[in-house]
CSV table of C-alpha atoms in Angstrom, one decimal:
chain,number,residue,atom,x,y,z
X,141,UNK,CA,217.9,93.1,52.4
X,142,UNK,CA,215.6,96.0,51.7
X,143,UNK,CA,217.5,99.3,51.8
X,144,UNK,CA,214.5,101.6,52.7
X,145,UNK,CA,213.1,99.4,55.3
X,146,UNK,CA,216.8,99.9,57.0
X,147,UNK,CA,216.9,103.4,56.5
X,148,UNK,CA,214.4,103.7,58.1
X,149,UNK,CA,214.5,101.3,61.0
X,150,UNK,CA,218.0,102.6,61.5
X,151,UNK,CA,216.8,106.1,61.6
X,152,UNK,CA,213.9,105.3,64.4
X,153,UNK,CA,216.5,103.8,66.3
X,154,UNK,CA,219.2,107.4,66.2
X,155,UNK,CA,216.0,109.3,67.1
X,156,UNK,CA,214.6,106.9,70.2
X,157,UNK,CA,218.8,106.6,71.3
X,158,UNK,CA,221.4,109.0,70.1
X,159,UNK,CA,222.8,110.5,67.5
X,160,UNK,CA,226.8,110.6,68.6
X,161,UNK,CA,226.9,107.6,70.6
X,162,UNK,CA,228.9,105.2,69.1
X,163,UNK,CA,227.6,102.0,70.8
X,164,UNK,CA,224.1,102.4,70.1
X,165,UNK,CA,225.4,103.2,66.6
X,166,UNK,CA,226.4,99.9,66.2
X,167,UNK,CA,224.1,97.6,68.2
X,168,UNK,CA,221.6,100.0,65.9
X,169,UNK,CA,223.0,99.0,63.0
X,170,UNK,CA,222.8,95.4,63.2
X,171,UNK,CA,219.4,95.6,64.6
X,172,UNK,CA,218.3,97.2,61.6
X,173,UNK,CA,220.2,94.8,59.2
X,174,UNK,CA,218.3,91.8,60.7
X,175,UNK,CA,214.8,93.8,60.7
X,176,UNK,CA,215.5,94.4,57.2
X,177,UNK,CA,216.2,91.1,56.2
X,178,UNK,CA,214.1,89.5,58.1
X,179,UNK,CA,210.6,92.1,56.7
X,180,UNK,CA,211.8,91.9,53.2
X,181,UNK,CA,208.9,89.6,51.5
X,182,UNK,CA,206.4,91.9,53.2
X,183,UNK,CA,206.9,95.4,52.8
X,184,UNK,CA,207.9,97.8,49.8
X,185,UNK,CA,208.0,101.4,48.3
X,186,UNK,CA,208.4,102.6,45.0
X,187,UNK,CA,210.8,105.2,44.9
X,188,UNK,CA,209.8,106.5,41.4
X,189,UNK,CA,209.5,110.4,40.0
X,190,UNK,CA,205.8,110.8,41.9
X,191,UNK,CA,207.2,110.0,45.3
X,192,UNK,CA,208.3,113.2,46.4
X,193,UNK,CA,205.2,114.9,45.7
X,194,UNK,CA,203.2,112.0,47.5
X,195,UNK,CA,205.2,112.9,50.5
X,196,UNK,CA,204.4,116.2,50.0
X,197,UNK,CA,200.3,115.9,49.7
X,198,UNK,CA,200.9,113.3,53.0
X,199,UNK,CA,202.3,116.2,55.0
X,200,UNK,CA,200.4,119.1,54.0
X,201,UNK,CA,197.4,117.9,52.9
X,202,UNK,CA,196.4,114.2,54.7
X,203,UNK,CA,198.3,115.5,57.8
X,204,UNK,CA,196.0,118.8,58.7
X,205,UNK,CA,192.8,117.0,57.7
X,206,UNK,CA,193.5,113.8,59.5
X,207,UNK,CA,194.8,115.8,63.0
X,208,UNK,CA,191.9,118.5,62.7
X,209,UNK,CA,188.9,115.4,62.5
X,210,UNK,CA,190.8,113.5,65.5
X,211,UNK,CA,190.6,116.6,67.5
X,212,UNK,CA,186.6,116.5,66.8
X,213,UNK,CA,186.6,112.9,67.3
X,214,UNK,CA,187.9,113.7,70.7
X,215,UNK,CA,185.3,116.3,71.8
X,216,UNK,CA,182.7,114.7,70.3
X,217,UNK,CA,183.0,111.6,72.2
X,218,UNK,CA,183.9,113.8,75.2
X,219,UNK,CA,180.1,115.6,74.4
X,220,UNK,CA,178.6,111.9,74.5
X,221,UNK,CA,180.1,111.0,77.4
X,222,UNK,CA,179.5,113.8,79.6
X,223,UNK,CA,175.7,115.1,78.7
X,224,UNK,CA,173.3,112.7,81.0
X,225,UNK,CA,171.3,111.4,78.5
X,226,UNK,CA,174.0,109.4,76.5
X,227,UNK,CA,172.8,110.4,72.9
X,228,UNK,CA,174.1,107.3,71.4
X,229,UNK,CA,172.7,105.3,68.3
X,230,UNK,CA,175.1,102.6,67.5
X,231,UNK,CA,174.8,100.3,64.3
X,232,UNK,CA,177.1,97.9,62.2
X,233,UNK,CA,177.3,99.6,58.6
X,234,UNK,CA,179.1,99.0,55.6
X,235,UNK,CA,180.8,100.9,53.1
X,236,UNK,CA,182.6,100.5,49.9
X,237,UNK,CA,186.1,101.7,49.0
X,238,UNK,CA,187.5,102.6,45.2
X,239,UNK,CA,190.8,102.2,46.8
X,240,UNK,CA,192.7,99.3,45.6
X,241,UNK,CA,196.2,98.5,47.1
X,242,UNK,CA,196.4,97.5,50.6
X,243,UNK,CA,198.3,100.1,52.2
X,244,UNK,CA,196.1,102.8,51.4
X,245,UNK,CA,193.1,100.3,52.3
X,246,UNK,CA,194.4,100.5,55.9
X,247,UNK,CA,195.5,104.2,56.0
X,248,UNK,CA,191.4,104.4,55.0
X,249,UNK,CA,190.7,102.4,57.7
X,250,UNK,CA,193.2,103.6,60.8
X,251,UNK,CA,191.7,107.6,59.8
X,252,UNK,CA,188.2,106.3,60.0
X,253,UNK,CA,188.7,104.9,63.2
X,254,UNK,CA,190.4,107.7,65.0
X,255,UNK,CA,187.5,110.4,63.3
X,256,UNK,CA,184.2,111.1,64.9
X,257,UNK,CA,182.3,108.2,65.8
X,258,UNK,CA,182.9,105.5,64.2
X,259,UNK,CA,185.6,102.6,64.1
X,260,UNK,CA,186.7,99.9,61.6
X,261,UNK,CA,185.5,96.3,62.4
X,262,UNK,CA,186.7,94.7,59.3
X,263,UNK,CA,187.8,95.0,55.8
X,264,UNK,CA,186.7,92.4,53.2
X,265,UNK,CA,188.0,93.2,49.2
X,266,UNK,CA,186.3,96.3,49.0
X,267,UNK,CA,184.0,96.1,51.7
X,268,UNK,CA,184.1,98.0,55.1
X,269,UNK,CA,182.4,97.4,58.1
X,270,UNK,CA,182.0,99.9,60.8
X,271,UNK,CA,180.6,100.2,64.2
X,272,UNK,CA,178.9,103.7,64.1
X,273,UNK,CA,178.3,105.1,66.9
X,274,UNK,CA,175.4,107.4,66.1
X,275,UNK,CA,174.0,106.0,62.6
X,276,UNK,CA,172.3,109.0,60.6
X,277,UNK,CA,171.3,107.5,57.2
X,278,UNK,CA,171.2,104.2,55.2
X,279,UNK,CA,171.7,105.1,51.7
X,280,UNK,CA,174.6,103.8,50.2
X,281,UNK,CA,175.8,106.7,48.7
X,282,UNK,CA,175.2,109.1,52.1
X,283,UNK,CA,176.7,106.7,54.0
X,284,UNK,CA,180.3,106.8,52.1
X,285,UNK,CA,180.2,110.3,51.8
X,286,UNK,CA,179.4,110.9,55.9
X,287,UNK,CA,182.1,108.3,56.9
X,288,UNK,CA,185.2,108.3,54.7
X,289,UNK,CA,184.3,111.4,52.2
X,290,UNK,CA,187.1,113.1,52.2
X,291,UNK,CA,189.8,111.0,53.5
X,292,UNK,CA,189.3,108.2,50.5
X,293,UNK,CA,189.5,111.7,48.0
X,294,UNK,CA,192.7,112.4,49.6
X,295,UNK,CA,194.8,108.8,50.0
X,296,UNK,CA,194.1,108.5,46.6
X,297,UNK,CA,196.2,111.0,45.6
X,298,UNK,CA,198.8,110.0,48.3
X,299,UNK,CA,199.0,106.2,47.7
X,300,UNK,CA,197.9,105.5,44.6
T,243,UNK,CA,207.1,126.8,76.3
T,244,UNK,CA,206.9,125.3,79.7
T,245,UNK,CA,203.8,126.8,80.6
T,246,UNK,CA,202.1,125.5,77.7
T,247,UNK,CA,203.7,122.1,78.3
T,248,UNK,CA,202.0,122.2,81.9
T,249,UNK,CA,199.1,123.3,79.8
T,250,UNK,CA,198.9,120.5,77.2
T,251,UNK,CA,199.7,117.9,80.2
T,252,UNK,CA,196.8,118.7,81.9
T,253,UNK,CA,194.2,119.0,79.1
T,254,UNK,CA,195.5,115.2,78.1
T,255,UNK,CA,194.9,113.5,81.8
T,256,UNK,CA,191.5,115.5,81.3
T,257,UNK,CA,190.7,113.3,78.5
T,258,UNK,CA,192.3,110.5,79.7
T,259,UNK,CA,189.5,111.2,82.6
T,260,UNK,CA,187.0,111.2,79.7
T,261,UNK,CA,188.0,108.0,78.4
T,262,UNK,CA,187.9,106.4,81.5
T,263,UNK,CA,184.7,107.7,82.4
T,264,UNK,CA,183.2,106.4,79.0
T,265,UNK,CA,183.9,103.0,79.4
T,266,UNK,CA,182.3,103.1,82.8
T,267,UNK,CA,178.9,104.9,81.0
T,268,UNK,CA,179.1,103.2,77.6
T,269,UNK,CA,176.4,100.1,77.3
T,270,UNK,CA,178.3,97.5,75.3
T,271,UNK,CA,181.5,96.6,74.5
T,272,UNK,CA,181.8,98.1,70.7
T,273,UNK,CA,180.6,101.6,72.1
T,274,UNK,CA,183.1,101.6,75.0
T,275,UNK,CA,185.6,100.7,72.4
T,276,UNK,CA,184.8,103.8,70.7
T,277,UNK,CA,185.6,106.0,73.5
T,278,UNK,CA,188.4,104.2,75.1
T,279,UNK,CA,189.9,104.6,71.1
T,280,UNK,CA,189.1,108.3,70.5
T,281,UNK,CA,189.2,110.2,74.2
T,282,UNK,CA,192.4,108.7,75.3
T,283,UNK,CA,194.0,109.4,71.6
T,284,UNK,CA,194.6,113.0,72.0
T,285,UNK,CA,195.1,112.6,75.9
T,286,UNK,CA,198.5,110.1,74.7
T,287,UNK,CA,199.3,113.1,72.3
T,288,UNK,CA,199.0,116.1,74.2
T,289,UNK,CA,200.6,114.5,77.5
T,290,UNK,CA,203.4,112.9,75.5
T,291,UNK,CA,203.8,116.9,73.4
T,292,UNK,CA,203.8,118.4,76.9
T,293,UNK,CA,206.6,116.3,78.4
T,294,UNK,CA,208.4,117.2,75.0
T,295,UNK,CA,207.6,120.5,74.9
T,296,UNK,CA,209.1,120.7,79.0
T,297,UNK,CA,212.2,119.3,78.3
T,298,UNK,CA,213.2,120.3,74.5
T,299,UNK,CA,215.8,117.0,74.4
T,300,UNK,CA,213.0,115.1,74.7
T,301,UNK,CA,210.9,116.6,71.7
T,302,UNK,CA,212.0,114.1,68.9
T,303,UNK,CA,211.4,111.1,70.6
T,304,UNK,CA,208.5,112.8,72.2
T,305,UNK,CA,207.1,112.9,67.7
T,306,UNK,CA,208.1,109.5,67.3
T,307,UNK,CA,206.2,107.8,69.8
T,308,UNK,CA,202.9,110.0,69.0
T,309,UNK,CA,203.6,108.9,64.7
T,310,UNK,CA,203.7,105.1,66.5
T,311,UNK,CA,200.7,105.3,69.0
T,312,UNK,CA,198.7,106.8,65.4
T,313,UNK,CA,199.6,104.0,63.6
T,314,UNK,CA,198.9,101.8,66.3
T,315,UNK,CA,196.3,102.7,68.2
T,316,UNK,CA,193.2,102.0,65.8
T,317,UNK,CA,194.6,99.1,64.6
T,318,UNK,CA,194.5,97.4,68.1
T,319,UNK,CA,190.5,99.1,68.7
T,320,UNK,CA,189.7,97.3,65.2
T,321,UNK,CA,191.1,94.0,66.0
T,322,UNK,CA,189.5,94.2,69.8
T,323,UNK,CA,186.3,95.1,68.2
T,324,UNK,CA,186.2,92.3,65.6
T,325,UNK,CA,187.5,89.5,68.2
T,326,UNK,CA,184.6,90.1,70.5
T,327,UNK,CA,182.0,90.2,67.2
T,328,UNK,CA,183.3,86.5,66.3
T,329,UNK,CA,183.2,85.9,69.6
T,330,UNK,CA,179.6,86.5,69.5
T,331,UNK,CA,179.5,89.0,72.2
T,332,UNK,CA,175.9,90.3,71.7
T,333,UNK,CA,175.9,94.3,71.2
T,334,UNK,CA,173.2,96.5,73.1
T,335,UNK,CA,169.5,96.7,72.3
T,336,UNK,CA,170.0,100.0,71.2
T,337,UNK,CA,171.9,98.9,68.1
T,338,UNK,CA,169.8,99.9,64.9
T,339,UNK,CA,171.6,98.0,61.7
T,340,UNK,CA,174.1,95.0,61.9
T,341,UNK,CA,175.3,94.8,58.2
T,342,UNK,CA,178.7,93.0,59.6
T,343,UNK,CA,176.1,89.8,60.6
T,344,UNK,CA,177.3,86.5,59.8
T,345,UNK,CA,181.4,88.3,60.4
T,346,UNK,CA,183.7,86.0,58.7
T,347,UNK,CA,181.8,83.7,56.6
T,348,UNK,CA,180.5,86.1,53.5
């Protein structure tokens, strides 16, 4: 049994039921047991001095990036889809990543899709390949910087 | 607060209109991905904040299901969009690079 995956199974469960009611309390409980059990080989965190101030960067520094570019994402595709001409220029590119561990390999890859224009096909090692929707430049270096740039800055700091 | 719920509900079935209205305009599947994904993100989130932001009992639940449909959401776009490039669903002549070619094997 994992005690942080319980926590905070059992935790989603109070907040989708009830806090007071003593049934779901219970049924919760032994939900959460079995989840726990059950997700061990696959999921840990490290609950060492940094962690506190990793949650703290998430929340107030990953947070208002990551909501501010989806916001853009969404007018941007709404601009594409309403002007007549369709001003698309799709393409398949690739990118590399420094980031190493694979959580912070998909939290790269879940904020690239949901920013403007572009969305994860694949990830390979340290490869990733993207369907961009309007592709500006080749260069390698251009290319990394226009696509994950700031997010890949930021989730190091955050998972790594 | 409930005015700006009514608001926020409104704005979202806007974008959900958006979305809906890309996939009908985009060429290929991989573009109508793209706006399927991105327009109907923040429609979810600011219908699902407005119901919350209605009825107050319903705001926590209201946070939870928008921190899920985050997590879940591009995951799901990635894995549609990679199943139909093995598939070998051709994308539209409009397409400039394909670094991705050959998918799986390299």
């Amino acid at each position: 049994m994992n005690f942080s995956v319980f926590l905070v199974s059992y935790f989603t469960w109070m907040i989708l039921t009830s806090f007071t009611d003593v049934k779901e309390l219970i049924v919760g409980f032994f939900v959460s047991l079995v989840i726990s059990i059950v997700m061990k080989k696959y999921y840990r965190i490290k609950f060492d001095v940094k962690f506190p101030i990793r949650v703290i960067k998430f929340v107030f520094v990953y947070l208002p990036v990551f909501i501010w570019e989806m916001i853009k994402a969404n007018f941007d595709v709404a601009f594409r889809v309403l002007s007549p001409s369709l001003p698309i220029n799709p393409g398949f590119v690739k990118i590399k990543t420094n980031l190493k561990k694979d959580s912070s390999k998909l939290a790269l890859a879940n904020s690239i899709t949901l920013t403007p224009g572009t969305l994860t096909l694949d990830v390979k090692e340290d490869t990733l390949f993207i369907h961009w929707i309007s592709v500006k430049t080749l260069d390698e270096e251009e290319k990394k910087k226009k696509i994950g740039g700031i997010f890949e800055k930021i989730l190091k700091g955050v998972f790594e | 607060m409930i005015t700006v719920g009514y608001f926020l509900i409104a704005f979202g079935a806007f974008f959900y209109f958006l979305g809906g209205l890309g996939i009908l305009r985009m060429p290929d599947v991989y573009n109508r991905l793209q706006a399927g994904t991105k327009a109907t993100t923040l429609g979810s989130f600011s219908v699902i904040l407005g119901v919350g932001l209605v009825n107050l009992d319903y705001l926590p639940k209201a946070l939870v299901i928008i921190a899920f449909i985050a997590l879940t959401n591009p995951v799901g776009s990635s894995v549609l969009a990679r199943a139909s490039y093995l598939k070998g669903i051709k994308p539209t002549d409009k397409t400039k690079v394909d670094e991705y070619k050959g998918g799986d094997e390299k």
